[in-house]
Tab-separated table of C-alpha atoms in Angstrom:
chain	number	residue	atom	x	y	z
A	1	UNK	CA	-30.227	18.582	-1.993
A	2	UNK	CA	-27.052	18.321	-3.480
A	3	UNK	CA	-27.058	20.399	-6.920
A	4	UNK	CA	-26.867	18.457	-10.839
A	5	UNK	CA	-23.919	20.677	-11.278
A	6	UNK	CA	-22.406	19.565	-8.296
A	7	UNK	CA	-22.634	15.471	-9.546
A	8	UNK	CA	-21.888	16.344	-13.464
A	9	UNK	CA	-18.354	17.974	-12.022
A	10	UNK	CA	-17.552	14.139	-10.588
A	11	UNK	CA	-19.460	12.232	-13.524
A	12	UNK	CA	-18.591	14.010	-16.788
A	13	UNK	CA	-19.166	10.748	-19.166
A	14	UNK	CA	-22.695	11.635	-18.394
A	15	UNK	CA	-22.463	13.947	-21.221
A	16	UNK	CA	-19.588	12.666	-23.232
A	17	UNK	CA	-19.809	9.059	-22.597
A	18	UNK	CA	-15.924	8.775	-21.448
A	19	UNK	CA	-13.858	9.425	-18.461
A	20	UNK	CA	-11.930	12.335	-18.422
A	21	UNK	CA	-8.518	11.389	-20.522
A	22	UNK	CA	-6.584	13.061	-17.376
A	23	UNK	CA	-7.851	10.907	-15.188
A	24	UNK	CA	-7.380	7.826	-16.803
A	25	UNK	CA	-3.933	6.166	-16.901
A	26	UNK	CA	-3.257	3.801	-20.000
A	27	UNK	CA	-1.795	1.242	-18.598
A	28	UNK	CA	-3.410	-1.143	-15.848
A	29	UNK	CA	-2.332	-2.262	-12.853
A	30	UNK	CA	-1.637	-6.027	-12.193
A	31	UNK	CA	-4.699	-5.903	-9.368
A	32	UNK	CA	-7.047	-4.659	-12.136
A	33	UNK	CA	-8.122	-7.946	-13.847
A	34	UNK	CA	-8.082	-9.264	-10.248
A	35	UNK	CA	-11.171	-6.941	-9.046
A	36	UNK	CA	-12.649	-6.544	-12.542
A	37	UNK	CA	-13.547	-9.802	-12.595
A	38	UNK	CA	-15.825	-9.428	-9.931
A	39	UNK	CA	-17.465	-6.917	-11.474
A	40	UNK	CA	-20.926	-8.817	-11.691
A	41	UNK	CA	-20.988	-10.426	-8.617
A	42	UNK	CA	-23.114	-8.619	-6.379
A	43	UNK	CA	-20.523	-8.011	-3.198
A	44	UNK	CA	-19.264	-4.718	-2.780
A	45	UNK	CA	-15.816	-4.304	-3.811
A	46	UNK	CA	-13.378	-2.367	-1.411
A	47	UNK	CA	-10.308	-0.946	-2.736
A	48	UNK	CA	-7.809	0.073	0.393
A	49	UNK	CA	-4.134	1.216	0.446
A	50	UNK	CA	-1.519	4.108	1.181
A	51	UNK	CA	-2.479	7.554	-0.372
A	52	UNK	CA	-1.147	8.601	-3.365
A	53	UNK	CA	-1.174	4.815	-4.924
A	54	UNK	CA	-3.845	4.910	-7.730
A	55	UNK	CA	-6.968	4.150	-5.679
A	56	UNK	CA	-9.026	6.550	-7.600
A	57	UNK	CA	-7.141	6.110	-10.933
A	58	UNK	CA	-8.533	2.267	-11.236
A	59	UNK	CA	-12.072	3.157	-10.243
A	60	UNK	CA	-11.596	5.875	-13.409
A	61	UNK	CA	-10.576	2.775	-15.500
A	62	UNK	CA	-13.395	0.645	-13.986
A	63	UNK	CA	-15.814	3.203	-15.073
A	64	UNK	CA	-14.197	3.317	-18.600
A	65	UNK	CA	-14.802	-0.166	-19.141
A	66	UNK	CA	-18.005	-0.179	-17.560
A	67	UNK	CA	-19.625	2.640	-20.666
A	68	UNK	CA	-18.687	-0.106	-23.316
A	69	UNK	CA	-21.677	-2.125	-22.151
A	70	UNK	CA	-23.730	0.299	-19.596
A	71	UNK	CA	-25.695	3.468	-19.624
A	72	UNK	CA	-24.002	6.221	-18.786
A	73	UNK	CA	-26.406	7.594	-15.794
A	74	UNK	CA	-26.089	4.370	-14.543
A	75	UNK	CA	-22.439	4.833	-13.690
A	76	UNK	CA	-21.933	7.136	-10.698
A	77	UNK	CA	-18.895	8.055	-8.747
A	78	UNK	CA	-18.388	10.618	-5.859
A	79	UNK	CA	-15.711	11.380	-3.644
A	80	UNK	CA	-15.610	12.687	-0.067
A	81	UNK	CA	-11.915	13.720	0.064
A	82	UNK	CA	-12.330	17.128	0.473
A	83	UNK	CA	-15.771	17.814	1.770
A	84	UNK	CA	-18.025	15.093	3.636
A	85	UNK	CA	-21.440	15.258	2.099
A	86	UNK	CA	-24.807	14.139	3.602
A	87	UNK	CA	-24.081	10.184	2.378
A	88	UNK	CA	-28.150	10.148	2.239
A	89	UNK	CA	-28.543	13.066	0.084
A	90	UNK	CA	-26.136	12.477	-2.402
A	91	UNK	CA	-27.669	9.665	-3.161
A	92	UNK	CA	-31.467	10.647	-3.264
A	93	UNK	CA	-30.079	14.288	-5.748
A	94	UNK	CA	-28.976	11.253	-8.131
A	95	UNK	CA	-31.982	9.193	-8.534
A	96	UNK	CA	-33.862	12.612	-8.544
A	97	UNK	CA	-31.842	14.579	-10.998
A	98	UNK	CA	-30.052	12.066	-12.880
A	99	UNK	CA	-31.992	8.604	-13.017
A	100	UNK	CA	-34.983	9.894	-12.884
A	101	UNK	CA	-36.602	7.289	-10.726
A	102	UNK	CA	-35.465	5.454	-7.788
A	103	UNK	CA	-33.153	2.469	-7.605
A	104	UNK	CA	-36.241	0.375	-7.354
A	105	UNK	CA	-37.859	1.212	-10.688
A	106	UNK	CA	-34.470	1.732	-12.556
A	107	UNK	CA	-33.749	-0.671	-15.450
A	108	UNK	CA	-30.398	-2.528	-15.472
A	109	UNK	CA	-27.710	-2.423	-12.747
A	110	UNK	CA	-26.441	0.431	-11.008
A	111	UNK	CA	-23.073	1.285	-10.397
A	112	UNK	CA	-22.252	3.341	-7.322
A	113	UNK	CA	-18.221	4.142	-6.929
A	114	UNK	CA	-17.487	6.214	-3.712
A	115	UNK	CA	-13.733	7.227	-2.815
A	116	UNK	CA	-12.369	7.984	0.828
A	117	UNK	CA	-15.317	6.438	1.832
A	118	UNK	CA	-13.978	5.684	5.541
A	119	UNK	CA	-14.722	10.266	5.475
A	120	UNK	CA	-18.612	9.664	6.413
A	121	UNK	CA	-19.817	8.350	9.597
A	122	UNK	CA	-21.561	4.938	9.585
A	123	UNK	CA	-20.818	4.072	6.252
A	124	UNK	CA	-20.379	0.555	7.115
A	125	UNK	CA	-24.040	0.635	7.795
A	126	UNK	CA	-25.420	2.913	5.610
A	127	UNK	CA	-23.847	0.916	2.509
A	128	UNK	CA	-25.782	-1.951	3.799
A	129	UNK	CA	-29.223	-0.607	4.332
A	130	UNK	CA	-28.363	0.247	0.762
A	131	UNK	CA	-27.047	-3.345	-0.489
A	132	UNK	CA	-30.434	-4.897	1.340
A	133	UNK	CA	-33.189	-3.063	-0.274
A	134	UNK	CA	-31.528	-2.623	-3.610
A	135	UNK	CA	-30.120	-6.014	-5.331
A	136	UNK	CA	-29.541	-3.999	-8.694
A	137	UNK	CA	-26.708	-1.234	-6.979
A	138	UNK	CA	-22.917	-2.294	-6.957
A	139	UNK	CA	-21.047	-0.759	-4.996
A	140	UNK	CA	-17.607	0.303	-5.481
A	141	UNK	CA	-15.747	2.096	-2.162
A	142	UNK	CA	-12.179	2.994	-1.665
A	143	UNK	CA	-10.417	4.580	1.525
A	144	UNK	CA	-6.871	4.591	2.858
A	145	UNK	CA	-7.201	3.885	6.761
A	146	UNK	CA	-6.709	0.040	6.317
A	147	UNK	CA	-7.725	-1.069	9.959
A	148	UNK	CA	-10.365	1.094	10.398
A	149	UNK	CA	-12.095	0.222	7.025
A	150	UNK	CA	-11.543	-3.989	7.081
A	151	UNK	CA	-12.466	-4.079	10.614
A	152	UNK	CA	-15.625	-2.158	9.615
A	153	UNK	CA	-16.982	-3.649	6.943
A	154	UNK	CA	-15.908	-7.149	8.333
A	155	UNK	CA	-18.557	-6.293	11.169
A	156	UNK	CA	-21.375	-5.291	9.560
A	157	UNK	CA	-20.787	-5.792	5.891
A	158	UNK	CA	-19.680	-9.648	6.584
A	159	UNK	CA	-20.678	-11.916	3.086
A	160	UNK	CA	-21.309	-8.485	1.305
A	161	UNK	CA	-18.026	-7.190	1.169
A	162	UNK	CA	-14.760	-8.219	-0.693
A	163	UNK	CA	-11.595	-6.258	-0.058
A	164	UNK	CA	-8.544	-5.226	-2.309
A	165	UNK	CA	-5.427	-3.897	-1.144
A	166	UNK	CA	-3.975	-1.246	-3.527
A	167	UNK	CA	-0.035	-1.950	-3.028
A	168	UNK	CA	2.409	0.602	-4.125
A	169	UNK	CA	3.609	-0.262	-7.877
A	170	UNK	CA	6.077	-3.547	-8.055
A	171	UNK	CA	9.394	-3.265	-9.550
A	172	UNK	CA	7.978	-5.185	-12.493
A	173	UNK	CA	5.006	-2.988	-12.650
A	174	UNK	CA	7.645	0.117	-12.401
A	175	UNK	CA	9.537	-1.270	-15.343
A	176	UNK	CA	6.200	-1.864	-17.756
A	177	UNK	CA	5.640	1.689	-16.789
A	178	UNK	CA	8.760	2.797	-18.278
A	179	UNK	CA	8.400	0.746	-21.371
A	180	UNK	CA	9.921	-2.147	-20.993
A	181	UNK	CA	8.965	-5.628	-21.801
A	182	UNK	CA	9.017	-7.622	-19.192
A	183	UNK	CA	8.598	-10.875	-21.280
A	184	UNK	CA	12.013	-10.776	-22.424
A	185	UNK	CA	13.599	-9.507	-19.356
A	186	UNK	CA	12.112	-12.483	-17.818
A	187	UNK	CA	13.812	-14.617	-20.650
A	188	UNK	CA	17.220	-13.282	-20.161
A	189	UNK	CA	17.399	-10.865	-16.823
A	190	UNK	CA	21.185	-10.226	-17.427
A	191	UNK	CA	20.568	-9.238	-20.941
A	192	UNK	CA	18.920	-5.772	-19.548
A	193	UNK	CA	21.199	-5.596	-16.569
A	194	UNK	CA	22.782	-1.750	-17.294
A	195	UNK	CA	19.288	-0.678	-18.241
A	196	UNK	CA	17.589	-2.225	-14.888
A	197	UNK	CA	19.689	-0.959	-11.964
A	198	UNK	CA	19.729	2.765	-12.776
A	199	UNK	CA	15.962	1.913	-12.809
A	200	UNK	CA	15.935	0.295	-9.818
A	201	UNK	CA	17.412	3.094	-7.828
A	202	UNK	CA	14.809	5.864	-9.441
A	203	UNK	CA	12.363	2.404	-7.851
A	204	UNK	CA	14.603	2.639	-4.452
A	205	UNK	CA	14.020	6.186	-3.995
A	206	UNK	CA	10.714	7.411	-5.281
A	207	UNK	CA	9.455	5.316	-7.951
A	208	UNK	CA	7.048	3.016	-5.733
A	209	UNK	CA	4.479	5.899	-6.553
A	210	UNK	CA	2.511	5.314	-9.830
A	211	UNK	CA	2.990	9.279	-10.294
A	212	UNK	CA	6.162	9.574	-9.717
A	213	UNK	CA	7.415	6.503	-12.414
A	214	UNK	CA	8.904	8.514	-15.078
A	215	UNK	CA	10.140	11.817	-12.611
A	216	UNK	CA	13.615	12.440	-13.046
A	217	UNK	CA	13.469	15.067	-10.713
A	218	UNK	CA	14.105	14.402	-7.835
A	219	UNK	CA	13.424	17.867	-5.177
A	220	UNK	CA	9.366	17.652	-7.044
A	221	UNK	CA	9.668	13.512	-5.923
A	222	UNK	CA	10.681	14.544	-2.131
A	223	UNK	CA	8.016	17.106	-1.913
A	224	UNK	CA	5.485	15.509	-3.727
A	225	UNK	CA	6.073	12.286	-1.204
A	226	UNK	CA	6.083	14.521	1.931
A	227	UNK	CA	3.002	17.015	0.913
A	228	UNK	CA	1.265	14.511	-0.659
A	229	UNK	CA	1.686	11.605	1.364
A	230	UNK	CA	3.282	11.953	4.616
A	231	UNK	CA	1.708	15.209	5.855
A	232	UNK	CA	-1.511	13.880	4.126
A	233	UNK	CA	-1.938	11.345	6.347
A	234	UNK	CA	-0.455	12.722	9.624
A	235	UNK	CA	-2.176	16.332	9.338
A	236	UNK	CA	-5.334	15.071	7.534
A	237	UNK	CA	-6.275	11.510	7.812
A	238	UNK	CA	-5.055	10.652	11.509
A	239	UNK	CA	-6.877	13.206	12.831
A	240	UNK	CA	-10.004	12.790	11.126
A	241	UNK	CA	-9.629	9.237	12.765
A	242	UNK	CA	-7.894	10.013	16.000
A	243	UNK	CA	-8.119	12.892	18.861
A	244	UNK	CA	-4.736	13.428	18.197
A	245	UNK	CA	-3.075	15.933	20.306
A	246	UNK	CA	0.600	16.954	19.148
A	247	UNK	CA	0.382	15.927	14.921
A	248	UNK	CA	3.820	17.399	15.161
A	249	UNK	CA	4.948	14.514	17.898
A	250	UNK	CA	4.035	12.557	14.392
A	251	UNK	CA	5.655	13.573	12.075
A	252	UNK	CA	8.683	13.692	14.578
A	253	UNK	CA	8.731	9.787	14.608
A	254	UNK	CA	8.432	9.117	11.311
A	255	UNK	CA	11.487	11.743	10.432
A	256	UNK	CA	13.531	8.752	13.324
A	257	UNK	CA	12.469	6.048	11.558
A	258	UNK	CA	13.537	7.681	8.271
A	259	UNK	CA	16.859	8.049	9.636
A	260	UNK	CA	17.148	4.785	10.177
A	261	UNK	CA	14.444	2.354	9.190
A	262	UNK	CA	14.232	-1.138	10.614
A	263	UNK	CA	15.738	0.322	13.861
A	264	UNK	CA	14.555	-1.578	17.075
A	265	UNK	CA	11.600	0.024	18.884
A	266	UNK	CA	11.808	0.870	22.214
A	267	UNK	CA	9.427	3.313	23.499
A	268	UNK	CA	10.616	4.172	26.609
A	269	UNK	CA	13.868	5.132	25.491
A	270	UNK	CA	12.374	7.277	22.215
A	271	UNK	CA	9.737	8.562	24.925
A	272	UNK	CA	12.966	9.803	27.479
A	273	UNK	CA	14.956	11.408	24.114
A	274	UNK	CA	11.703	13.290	23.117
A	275	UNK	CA	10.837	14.312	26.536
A	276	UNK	CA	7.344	12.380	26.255
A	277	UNK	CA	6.099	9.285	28.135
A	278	UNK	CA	6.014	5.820	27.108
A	279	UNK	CA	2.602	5.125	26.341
A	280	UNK	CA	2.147	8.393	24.644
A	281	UNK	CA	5.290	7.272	22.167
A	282	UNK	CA	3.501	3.596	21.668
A	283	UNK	CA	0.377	4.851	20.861
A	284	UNK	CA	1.448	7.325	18.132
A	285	UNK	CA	3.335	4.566	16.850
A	286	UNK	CA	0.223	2.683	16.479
A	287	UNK	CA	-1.891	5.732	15.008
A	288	UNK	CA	1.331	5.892	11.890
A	289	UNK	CA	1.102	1.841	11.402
A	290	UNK	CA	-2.863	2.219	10.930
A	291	UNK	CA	-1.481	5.331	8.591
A	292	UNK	CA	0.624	2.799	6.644
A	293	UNK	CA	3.296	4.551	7.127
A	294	UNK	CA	5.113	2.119	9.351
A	295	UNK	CA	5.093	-1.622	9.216
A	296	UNK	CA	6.101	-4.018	12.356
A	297	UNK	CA	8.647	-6.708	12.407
A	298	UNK	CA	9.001	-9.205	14.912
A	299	UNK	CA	11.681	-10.924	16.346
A	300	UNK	CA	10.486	-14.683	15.327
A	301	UNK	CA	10.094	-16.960	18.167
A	302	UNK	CA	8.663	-20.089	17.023
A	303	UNK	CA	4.770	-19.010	17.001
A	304	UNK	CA	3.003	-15.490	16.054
A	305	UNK	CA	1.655	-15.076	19.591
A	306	UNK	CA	5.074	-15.505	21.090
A	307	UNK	CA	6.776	-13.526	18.665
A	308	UNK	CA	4.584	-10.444	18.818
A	309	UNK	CA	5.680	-10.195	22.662
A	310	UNK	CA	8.958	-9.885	21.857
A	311	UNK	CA	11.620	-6.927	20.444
A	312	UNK	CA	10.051	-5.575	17.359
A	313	UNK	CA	11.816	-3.010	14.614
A	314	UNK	CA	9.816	-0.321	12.708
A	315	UNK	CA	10.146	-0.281	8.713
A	316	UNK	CA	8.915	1.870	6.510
A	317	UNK	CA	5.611	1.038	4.743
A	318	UNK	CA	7.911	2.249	1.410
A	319	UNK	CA	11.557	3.048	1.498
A	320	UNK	CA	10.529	5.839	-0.802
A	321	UNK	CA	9.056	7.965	2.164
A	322	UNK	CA	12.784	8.072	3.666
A	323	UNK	CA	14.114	9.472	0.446
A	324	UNK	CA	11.358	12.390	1.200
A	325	UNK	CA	13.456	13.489	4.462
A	326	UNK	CA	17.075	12.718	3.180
A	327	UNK	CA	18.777	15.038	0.393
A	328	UNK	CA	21.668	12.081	0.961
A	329	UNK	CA	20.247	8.591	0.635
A	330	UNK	CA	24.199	7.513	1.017
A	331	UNK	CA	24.541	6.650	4.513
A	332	UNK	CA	20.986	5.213	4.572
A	333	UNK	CA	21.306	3.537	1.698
A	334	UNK	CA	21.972	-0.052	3.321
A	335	UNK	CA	18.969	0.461	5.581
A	336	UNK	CA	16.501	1.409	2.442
A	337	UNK	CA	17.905	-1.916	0.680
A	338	UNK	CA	16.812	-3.868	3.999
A	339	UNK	CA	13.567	-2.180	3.361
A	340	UNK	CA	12.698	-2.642	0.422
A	341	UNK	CA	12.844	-6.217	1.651
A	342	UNK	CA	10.617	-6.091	4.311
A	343	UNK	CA	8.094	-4.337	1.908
A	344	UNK	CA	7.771	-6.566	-0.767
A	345	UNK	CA	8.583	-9.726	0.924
A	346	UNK	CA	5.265	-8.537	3.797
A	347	UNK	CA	8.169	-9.905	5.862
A	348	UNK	CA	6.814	-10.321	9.523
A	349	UNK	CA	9.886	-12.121	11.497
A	350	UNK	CA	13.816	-11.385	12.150
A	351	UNK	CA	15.660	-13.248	14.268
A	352	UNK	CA	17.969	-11.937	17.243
A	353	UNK	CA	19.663	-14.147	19.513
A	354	UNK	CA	23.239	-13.515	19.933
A	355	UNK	CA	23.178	-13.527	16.073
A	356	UNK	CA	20.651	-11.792	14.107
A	357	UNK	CA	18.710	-12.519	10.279
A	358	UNK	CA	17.246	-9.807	8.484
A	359	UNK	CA	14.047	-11.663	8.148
A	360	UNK	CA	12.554	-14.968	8.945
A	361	UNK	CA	9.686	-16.409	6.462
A	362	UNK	CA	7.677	-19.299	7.715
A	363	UNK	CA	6.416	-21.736	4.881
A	364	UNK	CA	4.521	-24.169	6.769
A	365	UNK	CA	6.915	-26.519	8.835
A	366	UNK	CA	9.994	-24.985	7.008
A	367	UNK	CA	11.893	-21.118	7.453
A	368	UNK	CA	12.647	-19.042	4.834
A	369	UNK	CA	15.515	-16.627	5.570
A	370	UNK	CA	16.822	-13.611	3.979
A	371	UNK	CA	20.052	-11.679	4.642
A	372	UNK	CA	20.280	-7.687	3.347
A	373	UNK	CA	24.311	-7.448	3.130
A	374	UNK	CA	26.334	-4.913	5.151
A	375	UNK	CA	29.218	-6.881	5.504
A	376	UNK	CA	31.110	-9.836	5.337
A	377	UNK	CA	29.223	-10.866	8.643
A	378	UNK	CA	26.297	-11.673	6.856
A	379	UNK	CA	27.630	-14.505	5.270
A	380	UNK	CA	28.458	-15.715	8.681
A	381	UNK	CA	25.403	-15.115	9.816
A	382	UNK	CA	22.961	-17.017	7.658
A	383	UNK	CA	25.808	-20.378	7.883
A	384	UNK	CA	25.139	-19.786	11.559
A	385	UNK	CA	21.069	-20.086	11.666
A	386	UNK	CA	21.324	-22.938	9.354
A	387	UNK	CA	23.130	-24.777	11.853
A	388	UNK	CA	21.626	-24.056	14.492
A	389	UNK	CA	17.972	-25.027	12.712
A	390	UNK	CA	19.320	-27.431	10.413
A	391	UNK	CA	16.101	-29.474	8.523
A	392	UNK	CA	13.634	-26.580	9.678
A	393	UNK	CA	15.514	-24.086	7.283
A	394	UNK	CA	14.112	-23.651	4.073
A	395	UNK	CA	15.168	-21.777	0.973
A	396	UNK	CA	18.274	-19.397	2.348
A	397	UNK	CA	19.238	-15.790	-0.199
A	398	UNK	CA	21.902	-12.600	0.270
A	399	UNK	CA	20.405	-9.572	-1.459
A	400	UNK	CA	23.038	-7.151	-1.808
A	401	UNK	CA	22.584	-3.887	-4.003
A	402	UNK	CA	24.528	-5.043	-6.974
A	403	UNK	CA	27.084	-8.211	-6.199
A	404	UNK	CA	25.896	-11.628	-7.458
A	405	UNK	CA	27.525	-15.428	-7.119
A	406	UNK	CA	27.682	-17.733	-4.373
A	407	UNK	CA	29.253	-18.091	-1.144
A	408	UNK	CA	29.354	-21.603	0.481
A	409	UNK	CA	26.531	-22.575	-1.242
A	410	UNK	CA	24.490	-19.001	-0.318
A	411	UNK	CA	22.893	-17.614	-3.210
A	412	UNK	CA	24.180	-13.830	-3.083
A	413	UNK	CA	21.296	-11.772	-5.409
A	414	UNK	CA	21.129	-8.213	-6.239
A	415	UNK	CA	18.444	-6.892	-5.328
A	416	UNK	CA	16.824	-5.563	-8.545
A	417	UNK	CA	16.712	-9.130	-9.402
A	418	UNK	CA	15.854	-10.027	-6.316
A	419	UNK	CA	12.458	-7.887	-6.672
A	420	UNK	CA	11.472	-9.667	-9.713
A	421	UNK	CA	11.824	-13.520	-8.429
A	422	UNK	CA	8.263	-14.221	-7.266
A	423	UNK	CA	9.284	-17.394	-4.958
A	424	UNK	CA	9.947	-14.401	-2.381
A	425	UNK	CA	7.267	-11.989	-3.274
């Protein structure tokens, strides 16, 4: 049986009646009030996303709120990060040793918070046997595989289950971080224009990290990105997931597509530079996009189906994970712009046929296009796909990193401001 010293280390407002003030953070991310509410609805609540993007931190501020109104045994979080416990166990040591009873003769509701739940076998299942016999438990799980754990508990948790993804922080969140009011930046944007862009490139670089918001330094940001996020995941939580033999092969194809993200996938020809064979290269491409460390974009071809068997380029899941492999973001700075794009736009289309757009948006019978700027030819180039599509084009932008106007009739946006118009987000 798991030991009442063991549980008191994870669940310290047992004694104190408050979470730990180092694991709390004071200020709330915009997905907080969105799960909070469902707080006393009897689903389970799953909380999913990249490593390192304050999973854990809003459970902490979950259980804060919680002790205003709740007993304090009657809050209980563990996590199986580091070492998988028996799931069983742990929770018969805390009706044992802490409630004092079982769930069934407990007064009041129960709430059970588990992080990196996707660690124990079965949990799908065992969370349910759970959820049936005991109406008075809510449950509370977090994990960072996202296919694994939504295809689970779609399965076998379906009607008990509602899922949250934990995004990396928004460029508005990024700025409330550092202090600023976004109210009147809203107001008048150009007002705060020499304070936002040095802001946005500490966003561009490393600042997508709730952790990282106020680093200035930059050599702790690119290690703390690639220990704590990239070789998490590739020498951690893909194998824990995958027989995965060559982890190195890995970390080898996310160091290309840091080079050089949004580049056009083609597995054969990575597969003959690498000395490895095609399927081998496609399938550890697929292993990093259930990482979240990539993200897929097709070329758009009228209908998803169609599109997906087309040409595809590999992004980023943040632009911040290239800064982690590149002491000079110079040359690769254009290609970090374009995907910053793709990441906060969920952008799933480009277009490529003789001329190419950055990305295609469908918004029901209308297309939504944006251009990243290199060059003068992507004026050229968005004039060309509206007429060529004519009525079916929709709303039509530029995002460059700092030039702003118009260019027949093109709205030409920076991008920091770009980031904080929610018609595109």
């Amino acid at each position: 049986m798991t030991s009442i010293g063991a549980l008191e280390q994870f669940n310290p407002w047992w004694k104190t009646g408050n979470v730990k003030d180092s694991w709390l953070e004071p200020y709330k991310r915009h997905i907080y009030s969105d799960i909070e509410k469902y707080t006393g609805k009897r689903q389970v609540i799953l909380i999913w996303g990249l490593r390192r993007t304050g999973k854990t931190t809003i459970m902490f501020q979950l259980i804060q709120d919680l002790l205003s109104y709740t007993d304090n045994k009657h809050i209980f979080y563990f996590s199986f990060d580091e070492i998988v416990f028996d799931f069983k166990e742990i929770l018969e040591s805390y009706q044992q040793t802490v409630l004092g009873s079982s769930f069934d003769d407990a007064e009041g509701k129960i709430y059970i918070f588990l992080d990196e739940i996707q660690k124990v076998d079965d949990w799908e299942n065992k969370i349910k046997v759970y959820y049936d016999l005991y109406p008075n438990i809510k449950f509370f799980i977090s994990g960072s595989a996202s296919v694994s754990l939504r295809r689970k508990s779609t399965e076998s948790l379906a009607g008990r289950i509602m899922d949250f993804q934990m995004k990396l922080l928004s460029f508005e969140e990024f700025i409330e971080m550092n202090g600023r009011d976004m109210k009147k930046i809203r107001e008048k944007p150009d007002l705060w224009k020499r304070e936002l862009i040095p802001l946005f490139y500490r966003y561009l670089k490393y600042g997508m990290f709730p952790e990282l918001c106020a680093e200035n330094d930059e050599d702790f940001a690119r290690k703390y990105i690639l220990n704590n996020v990239i070789e998490r995941v590739i020498y951690k939580d893909l194998p824990d997931e995958f027989e995965i033999k060559d982890v190195e092969l890995l970390k080898t194809l996310v160091y290309i597509i840091c080079k050089k993200p949004g580049m056009i996938v083609n597995y054969r020809e990575i597969g003959k530079d690498l000395g490895k064979d095609q399927r081998t290269i496609a399938n550890y491409f697929e292993y990093l996009e259930f990482g979240l460390l990539i993200k897929y974009v097709f070329n758009y071809r009228g209908s998803p189906i169609a599109s997906r068997r087309k040409m595809k380029k590999a992004y980023l899941y943040t632009p911040n994970l290239a800064f982690a492999f590149n002491q000079d973001i110079d040359p690769i700075l254009p290609y970090m712009l374009e995907n910053i794009v793709a990441s906060h736009t969920d952008a799933r289309f480009f277009y490529r046929n003789s001329f190419e757009i950055d990305f295609i948006i469908p918004d029901n019978d209308k297309q939504d296009i944006i251009e990243v700027k290199k060059s003068r030819k992507s004026i050229k180039q968005v004039k060309k796909y509206q007429e060529k599509f004519g009525d079916k084009v929709g709303r039509s932008i530029i995002v460059t990193l700092e030039e702003e106007g118009t260019v027949d009739d093109i709205p030409v946006t920076p991008a920091w401001k770009f980031l904080l118009d929610t018609a595109f987000l």
